[in-house]
Amino acid sequence: MEFIHSVLAQDETAAAGTVEPYDLPVNPLSHILITLKFIRTTAAEANVPAFSRVLNLMDRIEVLYKGSAIFSMSGPDAVAAGLLVAGFESWGLNYSGVAVEEGSFTFLVPMTRFLYSERECFPRSTRGELILQITYEAAFTGMTDVQAQIETVELPDAAPEQYLRMTTLSLTPAVAGEHDVELPIGNPISELVLFGTTIPVGAADAATLGFLQILVDNHRRFYSHTNFETVHNMAGRMRAAPGYWG
């Protein structure tokens, strides 16, 4: 199967607090690669921005088809989804902890669980219908000269039967206890990628997601009851090198 890996945006200056749209190619689309380059501005090694700062450079990454979201995630969620769903791990460049040096990191935006799949990718579209939209965070703390490189992988001969849609559901619980989150209906669900603001730190046994269940028609199915620690540690069976993921 032939593929076309091409550059959509070359070293474009990324400005904090802005929203940048890009027209995507019309051929069947396997995935998009967003690479952010930056210069650390701190003078002391102890103050070098943490790895998580790089993930938070983008508040929102969206792929819109005729205005409807096909992909909508924050930077950290996009990294987790790329790693756990599509098996993509960005190595990043220059994370040795040296101040005032150029670094970069690549984010995957997948239209498929299986990169380069001719059976699962976003189908052919018309120019202007499919848009990539990036919302940058309000301030690039600890780094300067942030630039974006955007590359796409098209499959011109593909005739896909389906594609992957990845969007975000949010819940802010007012009190502790069990809370229901209604899942999308009408399409098969491949994965659920979960994020909570609190995880155990030090001796504190506290996590936003204490335990999880899946209910279908009010009956427990598949995951009858599982704890946060077990689900977190199971992620390695898919792909999760402990490295610098924190």
PDB file of N, CA, C and O in Angstrom, residues 35 61 75 81 125 141 162 165 222 240:
ATOM      1  N   THR A  35       4.848  18.134  15.620  1.00  0.00           N
ATOM      2  CA  THR A  35       6.108  18.270  16.350  1.00  0.00           C
ATOM      3  C   THR A  35       6.272  19.709  16.809  1.00  0.00           C
ATOM      4  O   THR A  35       6.194  20.636  16.000  1.00  0.00           O
ATOM      5  N   ILE A  61      -6.184  19.847  20.844  1.00  0.00           N
ATOM      6  CA  ILE A  61      -5.897  19.452  19.464  1.00  0.00           C
ATOM      7  C   ILE A  61      -7.205  18.913  18.903  1.00  0.00           C
ATOM      8  O   ILE A  61      -7.809  18.004  19.487  1.00  0.00           O
ATOM      9  N   GLY A  75      -3.230  18.141  25.071  1.00  0.00           N
ATOM     10  CA  GLY A  75      -1.909  17.590  24.753  1.00  0.00           C
ATOM     11  C   GLY A  75      -1.595  16.315  25.525  1.00  0.00           C
ATOM     12  O   GLY A  75      -1.238  15.293  24.927  1.00  0.00           O
ATOM     13  N   ALA A  81      -3.372   8.687  24.532  1.00  0.00           N
ATOM     14  CA  ALA A  81      -4.148   7.946  23.543  1.00  0.00           C
ATOM     15  C   ALA A  81      -3.255   7.385  22.442  1.00  0.00           C
ATOM     16  O   ALA A  81      -3.427   6.248  21.999  1.00  0.00           O
ATOM     17  N   SER A 125     -11.896  13.058   1.396  1.00  0.00           N
ATOM     18  CA  SER A 125     -12.770  14.202   1.665  1.00  0.00           C
ATOM     19  C   SER A 125     -12.573  15.262   0.591  1.00  0.00           C
ATOM     20  O   SER A 125     -11.763  15.104  -0.328  1.00  0.00           O
ATOM     21  N   THR A 141       5.472  28.964  29.679  1.00  0.00           N
ATOM     22  CA  THR A 141       6.363  29.182  30.812  1.00  0.00           C
ATOM     23  C   THR A 141       7.627  28.325  30.684  1.00  0.00           C
ATOM     24  O   THR A 141       7.553  27.127  30.447  1.00  0.00           O
ATOM     25  N   GLN A 162     -13.844   1.847   8.028  1.00  0.00           N
ATOM     26  CA  GLN A 162     -14.160   2.563   9.261  1.00  0.00           C
ATOM     27  C   GLN A 162     -12.987   3.465   9.620  1.00  0.00           C
ATOM     28  O   GLN A 162     -11.912   3.370   9.015  1.00  0.00           O
ATOM     29  N   ARG A 165     -12.604   7.598  15.946  1.00  0.00           N
ATOM     30  CA  ARG A 165     -13.035   8.905  16.431  1.00  0.00           C
ATOM     31  C   ARG A 165     -12.673   8.987  17.911  1.00  0.00           C
ATOM     32  O   ARG A 165     -13.018   8.102  18.693  1.00  0.00           O
ATOM     33  N   PHE A 222     -18.227  -6.619  31.472  1.00  0.00           N
ATOM     34  CA  PHE A 222     -16.795  -6.550  31.212  1.00  0.00           C
ATOM     35  C   PHE A 222     -16.022  -6.205  32.480  1.00  0.00           C
ATOM     36  O   PHE A 222     -15.525  -7.082  33.159  1.00  0.00           O
ATOM     37  N   ALA A 240       3.679   0.755  27.326  1.00  0.00           N
ATOM     38  CA  ALA A 240       3.931   1.852  28.265  1.00  0.00           C
ATOM     39  C   ALA A 240       5.320   1.705  28.863  1.00  0.00           C
ATOM     40  O   ALA A 240       5.483   1.193  29.949  1.00  0.00           O
TER      41      ALA A 240
END
